[in-house]
Coordinates of C-alpha atoms and ligand atoms in Angstrom, one line a residue:
M981 CA 7.9 28.9 11.6
T982 CA 5.3 29.0 14.4
K983 CA 6.7 27.6 17.6
I984 CA 4.4 26.2 20.3
R985 CA 5.3 25.4 23.9
I986 CA 3.8 22.2 25.1
T987 CA 3.4 20.6 28.5
E988 CA 5.9 18.1 30.0
K989 CA 3.1 15.5 29.8
L990 CA 2.6 15.9 26.1
K991 CA 6.4 15.9 25.6
K992 CA 6.7 12.5 27.3
Q993 CA 3.8 11.2 25.2
I994 CA 5.3 12.3 22.0
I995 CA 8.7 10.8 22.9
A996 CA 6.8 7.6 23.6
G997 CA 5.2 7.6 20.2
K998 CA 2.0 9.7 20.3
Q999 CA 1.3 11.4 17.0
L1000 CA -2.3 12.6 17.1
L1001 CA -2.7 16.0 18.8
L1002 CA -5.9 16.8 20.6
T1003 CA -7.3 20.1 21.8
Q1004 CA -6.9 19.0 25.4
D1005 CA -3.2 18.3 24.9
F1006 CA -2.8 22.1 24.7
S1007 CA -4.5 22.9 28.0
N1008 CA -1.4 25.1 28.9
I1009 CA -2.3 27.4 26.1
A1010 CA -6.1 26.9 25.9
K1011 CA -6.7 30.6 25.5
Q1012 CA -4.3 31.0 22.6
L1013 CA -5.5 27.8 20.9
D1014 CA -8.0 29.6 18.7
T1015 CA -5.4 32.0 17.5
L1016 CA -3.0 29.1 16.5
P1017 CA -2.5 28.8 12.8
D1018 CA -4.6 26.1 11.1
N1019 CA -3.3 24.1 8.2
Q1020 CA 0.4 24.7 8.7
V1021 CA 3.6 23.2 10.1
V1022 CA 4.7 24.1 13.6
E1023 CA 7.5 23.3 15.9
L1024 CA 6.7 21.9 19.3
L1025 CA 9.0 23.1 22.2
D1026 CA 9.2 22.0 25.8
T1027 CA 8.9 24.3 28.8
K1028 CA 12.6 25.1 28.4
D1029 CA 12.1 26.0 24.8
T1030 CA 14.0 22.9 23.6
F1031 CA 12.8 21.4 20.4
V1032 CA 10.6 18.3 20.8
A1033 CA 8.9 17.6 17.4
S1034 CA 7.8 18.8 14.0
A1035 CA 4.0 18.7 13.6
Y1036 CA 1.3 20.2 11.5
L1037 CA -2.0 21.6 12.7
S1038 CA -5.2 20.9 10.8
A1039 CA -8.6 19.9 12.2
Q1040 CA -10.1 16.6 11.1
N1041 CA -12.7 14.1 12.3
K1042 CA -10.3 13.4 15.2
G1043 CA -7.8 15.7 16.7
I1044 CA -6.3 19.0 15.6
G1045 CA -3.1 17.9 14.1
W1046 CA -0.3 15.4 13.9
V1047 CA 3.3 15.1 14.9
Y1048 CA 5.2 13.9 11.8
S1049 CA 8.8 13.9 13.0
N1050 CA 10.9 13.9 16.2
K1051 CA 13.5 15.8 14.2
K1052 CA 13.6 19.3 12.8
D1053 CA 12.2 18.2 9.5
S1054 CA 10.3 20.4 7.1
F1055 CA 7.3 18.9 5.4
S1056 CA 9.3 18.2 2.2
Y1057 CA 9.5 16.1 -0.9
Q1058 CA 12.5 14.2 0.6
L1059 CA 10.6 13.4 3.8
L1060 CA 7.7 12.1 1.9
V1061 CA 9.8 10.0 -0.4
E1062 CA 11.5 8.4 2.6
R1063 CA 8.1 7.6 4.2
F1064 CA 6.8 6.1 1.0
E1065 CA 10.0 4.0 0.5
R1066 CA 9.7 2.7 4.0
A1067 CA 6.0 1.9 3.5
K1068 CA 6.8 0.1 0.3
E1069 CA 9.5 -2.0 1.9
L1070 CA 7.3 -3.0 4.7
R1071 CA 4.7 -4.3 2.2
A1072 CA 7.2 -6.2 0.0
H1073 CA 5.4 -9.5 0.6
Y1074 CA 2.1 -8.0 -0.6
F1075 CA 3.6 -7.1 -3.9
K1076 CA 4.7 -10.7 -4.4
Q1077 CA 1.2 -12.2 -4.0
S1078 CA -0.3 -13.5 -7.2
L1079 CA -3.9 -13.8 -6.0
T1080 CA -4.3 -10.3 -4.4
N1081 CA -3.6 -7.0 -6.1
A1082 CA -5.5 -4.6 -3.9
F1083 CA -4.2 -3.5 -0.5
C1084 CA -3.1 -0.5 1.6
L1085 CA 0.2 1.1 0.5
F1086 CA 0.3 3.7 3.2
N1087 CA -1.7 4.1 6.4
D1088 CA -1.9 7.2 8.4
E1089 CA 0.0 7.3 11.7
G1090 CA 0.9 3.6 11.2
D1091 CA 3.3 4.8 8.5
C1092 CA 4.3 7.9 10.5
L1093 CA 2.2 10.5 8.7
G1094 CA -1.3 11.0 10.2
G1095 CA -4.0 12.3 7.9
L1096 CA -3.0 10.3 4.8
R1097 CA -4.0 6.9 3.5
V1098 CA -3.1 5.4 0.1
E1099 CA -4.8 2.2 -1.2
L1100 CA -3.9 0.2 -4.2
Y1101 CA -6.6 -1.0 -6.5
H1102 CA -4.7 -3.1 -9.0
E1103 CA -3.0 -0.5 -11.2
F1104 CA -4.6 2.6 -9.7
V1105 CA -4.5 4.2 -6.3
I1106 CA -6.7 6.1 -4.0
F1107 CA -5.4 8.9 -1.8
S1108 CA -7.6 9.7 1.2
W1109 CA -7.0 13.2 2.5
Y1110 CA -8.3 13.4 6.1
N1111 CA -7.7 17.1 6.6
A1112 CA -7.2 20.3 4.6
F1113 CA -3.5 20.5 5.2
I1114 CA -2.8 17.1 3.7
A1115 CA -5.1 18.0 0.8
Q1116 CA -3.2 21.2 0.2
Q1117 CA 0.0 19.2 -0.1
Q1118 CA -1.4 17.2 -2.9
D1119 CA 1.2 18.1 -5.6
L1120 CA 4.1 17.4 -3.2
I1121 CA 2.6 14.2 -2.0
V1122 CA 1.7 12.9 -5.4
A1123 CA 5.2 13.8 -6.8
A1124 CA 6.9 11.9 -4.0
F1125 CA 4.6 9.0 -4.4
Q1126 CA 5.2 8.7 -8.1
A1127 CA 8.9 8.7 -7.6
V1128 CA 8.6 5.7 -5.3
F1129 CA 5.7 4.0 -7.2
P1130 CA 6.3 4.8 -10.9
E1131 CA 4.4 1.7 -12.0
I1132 CA 1.1 3.1 -10.8
K1133 CA -1.1 4.1 -13.8
G1134 CA -3.3 6.8 -12.1
G1135 CA -4.8 8.1 -8.9
Y1136 CA -7.9 9.4 -7.4
A1137 CA -8.5 11.4 -4.2
K1138 CA -11.2 11.1 -1.5
N1139 CA -11.6 14.4 0.4
R1140 CA -12.5 13.1 3.8
F1141 CA -12.7 16.4 5.7
K1142 CA -15.2 19.2 6.3
G1143 CA -15.3 22.0 3.8
A1144 CA -14.1 20.0 0.8
N1145 CA -15.7 20.9 -2.5
L1146 CA -15.7 17.5 -4.0
E1147 CA -15.9 14.1 -2.3
S1148 CA -13.9 12.3 -5.1
E1149 CA -11.7 13.4 -8.0
H1150 CA -9.2 12.1 -10.5
I1151 CA -5.8 13.6 -9.6
F1152 CA -3.1 12.1 -11.8
G1153 CA -2.3 9.8 -14.7
E1154 CA -4.8 7.7 -16.5
M1155 CA -8.4 7.2 -15.7
H1156 CA -9.4 3.6 -15.0
P1157 CA -11.8 1.8 -17.3
N1158 CA -15.5 2.0 -16.5
V1159 CA -15.2 -0.8 -13.9
N1160 CA -11.8 -1.4 -12.2
I1161 CA -11.5 -5.1 -11.5
I1162 CA -9.3 -6.1 -8.6
L1163 CA -8.2 -9.5 -7.4
E1164 CA -8.3 -10.6 -3.7
N1165 CA -7.6 -14.1 -2.6
G1166 CA -8.3 -15.1 -6.2
I1167 CA -11.8 -13.5 -6.2
Q1168 CA -12.6 -10.7 -8.5
Y1169 CA -14.3 -7.5 -7.2
A1170 CA -15.7 -4.7 -9.3
T1171 CA -14.6 -1.3 -8.0
H1172 CA -15.5 2.3 -9.0
L1173 CA -12.8 4.6 -7.9
N1174 CA -14.4 7.9 -8.7
D1175 CA -17.9 7.6 -7.4
G1176 CA -18.3 9.2 -4.0
L1177 CA -16.3 8.1 -1.0
M1178 CA -16.9 4.4 -1.3
T1179 CA -15.3 2.2 -4.0
G1180 CA -17.3 -1.0 -3.9
I1181 CA -15.1 -2.8 -1.4
F1182 CA -13.6 -2.2 2.0
L1183 CA -10.1 -3.6 1.6
D1184 CA -9.4 -3.7 5.4
Q1185 CA -11.8 -6.7 5.7
R1186 CA -9.6 -8.9 3.4
E1187 CA -8.7 -11.4 6.1
V1188 CA -12.3 -11.9 7.1
R1189 CA -13.3 -12.6 3.5
G1190 CA -10.3 -14.9 3.3
R1191 CA -11.5 -16.9 6.2
L1192 CA -15.0 -17.1 4.8
L1193 CA -13.5 -18.4 1.6
E1194 CA -11.2 -21.0 3.1
H1195 CA -13.2 -22.1 6.2
Y1196 CA -16.3 -20.6 7.7
A1197 CA -18.8 -20.6 4.7
R1198 CA -18.6 -24.2 3.5
D1199 CA -22.0 -25.9 3.5
R1200 CA -23.6 -23.1 5.4
R1201 CA -26.6 -21.0 4.8
V1202 CA -25.3 -17.4 5.1
L1203 CA -27.1 -14.2 6.0
N1204 CA -25.0 -11.1 5.3
L1205 CA -26.5 -7.9 6.9
F1206 CA -25.5 -4.4 5.8
S1207 CA -24.1 -6.2 2.8
Y1208 CA -23.3 -3.1 0.6
T1209 CA -21.9 -4.8 -2.6
A1210 CA -22.1 -8.2 -1.0
A1211 CA -18.3 -8.7 -0.9
F1212 CA -18.7 -11.1 2.1
S1213 CA -21.4 -13.0 0.3
V1214 CA -19.3 -13.5 -2.8
A1215 CA -16.4 -14.8 -0.6
A1216 CA -18.8 -17.1 1.2
A1217 CA -20.3 -18.4 -2.1
M1218 CA -16.8 -19.0 -3.5
G1219 CA -16.0 -20.8 -0.2
G1220 CA -18.8 -23.3 -0.7
A1221 CA -21.8 -21.7 1.0
L1222 CA -25.1 -23.5 0.3
E1223 CA -26.9 -20.2 -0.2
T1224 CA -26.4 -16.5 0.7
T1225 CA -28.9 -13.7 1.5
S1226 CA -27.5 -10.2 1.3
V1227 CA -29.5 -7.5 3.0
D1228 CA -28.9 -3.7 2.5
L1229 CA -31.1 -0.7 2.8
A1230 CA -29.7 0.9 -0.4
K1231 CA -31.4 0.0 -3.6
R1232 CA -28.2 0.4 -5.6
S1233 CA -26.7 -2.5 -3.6
V1234 CA -28.6 -5.1 -5.6
E1235 CA -27.1 -4.2 -8.9
L1236 CA -23.6 -3.9 -7.5
S1237 CA -24.0 -7.2 -5.6
R1238 CA -25.3 -9.1 -8.6
A1239 CA -22.4 -7.8 -10.7
H1240 CA -19.9 -9.2 -8.1
F1241 CA -21.5 -12.7 -8.4
E1242 CA -21.6 -12.5 -12.2
L1243 CA -18.0 -11.4 -12.4
N1244 CA -17.0 -14.6 -10.6
Q1245 CA -19.4 -16.8 -12.7
I1246 CA -21.4 -17.8 -9.6
D1247 CA -24.8 -19.3 -10.5
L1248 CA -27.3 -16.9 -8.9
S1249 CA -30.0 -19.4 -8.1
H1250 CA -29.0 -19.8 -4.5
H1251 CA -28.2 -16.2 -3.8
R1252 CA -30.7 -13.5 -2.9
F1253 CA -30.4 -9.8 -2.6
V1254 CA -32.9 -8.0 -0.4
V1255 CA -33.4 -4.2 -0.1
M1256 CA -34.6 -3.8 3.4
D1257 CA -33.7 -2.4 6.8
T1258 CA -31.9 -5.0 8.9
F1259 CA -34.4 -4.8 11.7
E1260 CA -37.3 -5.2 9.3
Y1261 CA -35.5 -8.2 7.8
Y1262 CA -35.3 -9.8 11.2
K1263 CA -39.1 -9.5 11.5
Y1264 CA -39.7 -10.7 8.0
A1265 CA -37.3 -13.7 8.3
S1266 CA -38.8 -14.8 11.6
R1267 CA -42.4 -14.6 10.2
K1268 CA -41.2 -16.8 7.3
G1269 CA -39.3 -19.2 9.6
L1270 CA -36.0 -18.6 7.8
K1271 CA -32.9 -19.9 9.6
Y1272 CA -29.2 -19.5 8.9
D1273 CA -25.9 -21.2 9.9
L1274 CA -23.7 -18.1 9.5
I1275 CA -24.8 -14.5 10.1
I1276 CA -22.4 -11.7 9.3
I1277 CA -23.1 -8.3 10.9
D1278 CA -21.1 -5.3 9.7
P1279 CA -23.0 -2.1 10.2
P1280 CA -21.9 1.4 9.7
S1281 CA -20.8 3.2 12.9
F1282 CA -23.8 5.4 12.7
A1283 CA -26.8 5.5 10.4
R1284 CA -30.2 7.2 10.1
N1285 CA -33.2 5.4 8.5
K1286 CA -36.4 7.4 8.4
R1287 CA -36.8 8.6 12.0
K1288 CA -34.6 5.8 13.6
V1289 CA -31.0 6.5 14.4
F1290 CA -28.6 3.6 14.7
S1291 CA -25.3 3.8 16.6
V1292 CA -23.0 0.8 17.2
Q1293 CA -22.5 1.6 20.9
K1294 CA -26.3 1.8 21.6
N1295 CA -27.8 -0.7 19.2
Y1296 CA -25.3 -3.4 18.5
R1297 CA -26.9 -5.6 21.2
D1298 CA -30.2 -5.5 19.3
L1299 CA -28.4 -6.7 16.2
I1300 CA -27.0 -9.7 18.0
E1301 CA -30.3 -10.5 19.6
G1302 CA -32.0 -10.4 16.2
A1303 CA -29.3 -12.6 14.7
L1304 CA -29.6 -15.2 17.6
S1305 CA -33.3 -15.6 16.8
L1306 CA -32.5 -16.6 13.3
L1307 CA -29.4 -18.8 14.0
N1308 CA -29.4 -22.6 13.7
P1309 CA -27.8 -24.6 16.5
N1310 CA -24.0 -24.5 16.3
G1311 CA -24.3 -21.5 14.0
V1312 CA -21.7 -18.8 13.8
I1313 CA -22.1 -15.0 14.1
I1314 CA -19.4 -12.8 12.7
A1315 CA -19.8 -9.4 14.5
S1316 CA -17.8 -6.5 13.1
T1317 CA -17.4 -2.9 13.9
N1318 CA -15.0 -0.3 12.6
A1319 CA -16.0 2.4 15.1
Q1320 CA -12.7 3.9 16.4
N1321 CA -14.3 5.2 19.6
Y1322 CA -15.6 1.7 20.6
P1323 CA -12.8 0.0 22.5
I1324 CA -12.4 -3.7 21.8
A1325 CA -12.9 -4.6 25.4
D1326 CA -16.3 -2.8 25.5
F1327 CA -17.3 -4.4 22.2
K1328 CA -16.5 -7.8 23.5
K1329 CA -18.3 -7.2 26.8
M1330 CA -21.4 -6.1 25.0
L1331 CA -21.2 -9.3 22.9
K1332 CA -20.9 -11.5 26.0
N1333 CA -23.8 -9.7 27.7
S1334 CA -26.0 -10.3 24.7
L1335 CA -25.1 -14.0 24.7
V1336 CA -25.7 -14.7 28.5
N1337 CA -28.5 -17.1 27.8
H1338 CA -26.5 -19.1 25.3
Q1339 CA -23.6 -21.5 25.2
Y1340 CA -21.0 -20.0 22.9
E1341 CA -17.3 -19.9 22.1
F1342 CA -15.2 -17.0 20.7
K1343 CA -13.4 -18.7 17.8
E1344 CA -11.4 -15.9 16.3
V1345 CA -10.8 -12.2 16.3
F1346 CA -9.6 -10.0 13.4
R1347 CA -8.0 -6.6 13.7
L1348 CA -6.6 -4.5 10.9
P1349 CA -4.4 -6.6 8.5
S1350 CA -0.8 -5.7 8.5
D1351 CA -0.9 -3.5 5.4
Y1352 CA -3.3 -1.2 7.3
R1353 CA -0.5 -0.4 9.8
S1354 CA -1.6 1.2 13.0
N1355 CA 0.4 3.0 15.7
P1356 CA 1.1 0.5 18.6
K1357 CA 1.3 3.6 20.9
Q1358 CA -2.2 4.7 19.9
I1359 CA -4.2 1.5 20.3
D1360 CA -7.5 2.9 19.0
S1361 CA -5.8 3.5 15.6
N1362 CA -6.4 -0.2 15.1
Y1363 CA -10.1 0.5 14.7
L1364 CA -11.3 -2.8 13.2
K1365 CA -12.7 -5.4 15.5
V1366 CA -14.3 -8.6 14.1
F1367 CA -15.3 -11.4 16.4
V1368 CA -16.3 -14.9 15.2
I1369 CA -18.6 -16.5 17.7
E1370 CA -19.9 -20.0 17.6
V1371 CA -23.3 -20.3 19.3
K1372 CA -23.9 -23.9 20.5
K1373 CA -27.5 -23.4 21.4
Ligands
SAH1540 N1 -20.5 -5.0 5.1 C1 -20.2 -4.3 3.9 C2 -20.0 -2.8 4.2 C3 -21.1 -2.2 4.9 S1 -21.2 -0.5 4.6 C4 -18.9 -4.8 3.3 O1 -18.3 -5.7 3.8 O2 -18.6 -4.4 2.2 C5 -22.7 -0.1 5.4 C6 -23.9 -0.5 4.6 O3 -25.0 -0.5 5.5 C7 -24.3 0.5 3.5 O4 -24.3 -0.2 2.3 C8 -25.7 1.0 3.9 O5 -26.6 1.2 2.8 C9 -26.2 -0.1 4.8 N2 -27.2 0.3 5.8 C10 -27.2 1.4 6.6 N3 -28.3 1.3 7.4 C11 -28.9 0.1 7.2 C12 -30.0 -0.6 7.8 N4 -30.7 0.0 8.7 N5 -30.3 -1.8 7.3 C13 -29.6 -2.4 6.3 N6 -28.6 -1.8 5.7 C14 -28.2 -0.6 6.1

């Protein structure tokens, strides 16, 4: 077993609950860092060579590895079974719900194993491998998972790390039928579990869709930007919206969006699907004099369209300004971002700055729902930030 001596600072942080390991945490051995083993378990020792934690090293979109235990634990079947059992217990109330059968079963460092996420889509699951080490442990992880969740019919994997051959693959049990229908707050959504990295719905936005359904959408004209498969629009329509307009750049979004409406037997006459860049749509709508009572903005963290590059940190303000120009008095903007590197305080400040010439009220904020457990000692692991803002005039 490779042993690595860490700084006193990192030791303190690990004892306090830090799990994610960054290159800069190993400044004491910066020169040796390149020679450290990738994709393997290591023991972290303090400056006196006393054991601190068990970790694994594997580079991913963030960091270079994860602490997975404060004890001398090997990365074993037994350890994984215990983690899955604990995760299942913590979600007991989700299993009892009759109107929702899709949620997160295991979330990364929130469930004390960074690099792994498991999401339930009715009778099937999706494993997300965020680094090569976790992906290499597939057989062990799946075996432990099946011991704890024998009722699951089959599973797929999303390889969310550099160097993976396939983005998506079937890894155990049955294959789901052509379309895998899930239920959320009583609404049906069509999901495709083996078609690239996306499934047709982002389950972490469940509470936002829930509030559209029960509260925000009634009698409103709704504009849903970056609508993907129009999940927000469907929730709004089911919640009594007068009309919805879903705008997405991807042509395929129209077919998938329409399918969602049809699945829930919603008459399509008051619901439109537009394939267009959001900023182009702002111009188009303002030329046509279109106005809305509720505008939902949920962009990707980063996107490229022709020569233009969009990043939430740089361009969100333009999105808000465009939305304000189409908003009826007393209208509502729902502004969402899932960019982990955009702290909530900065996001809120940007929103306030873009609203300086308006009277407004922050009505509600959504973070990750409790099934997407985050690490309270690593606040950016709660990456979702959704503000509901009422703009008086
Ligand atoms: N809000 C969606 C998820 C959005 S995913 C939901 O709740 O399910 C991001 C979407 O933004 C993708 O479907 C992508 O096609 C779209 N997109 C990216 N750049 C865009 C742009 N400039 N204008 C409109 N849509 C864009």
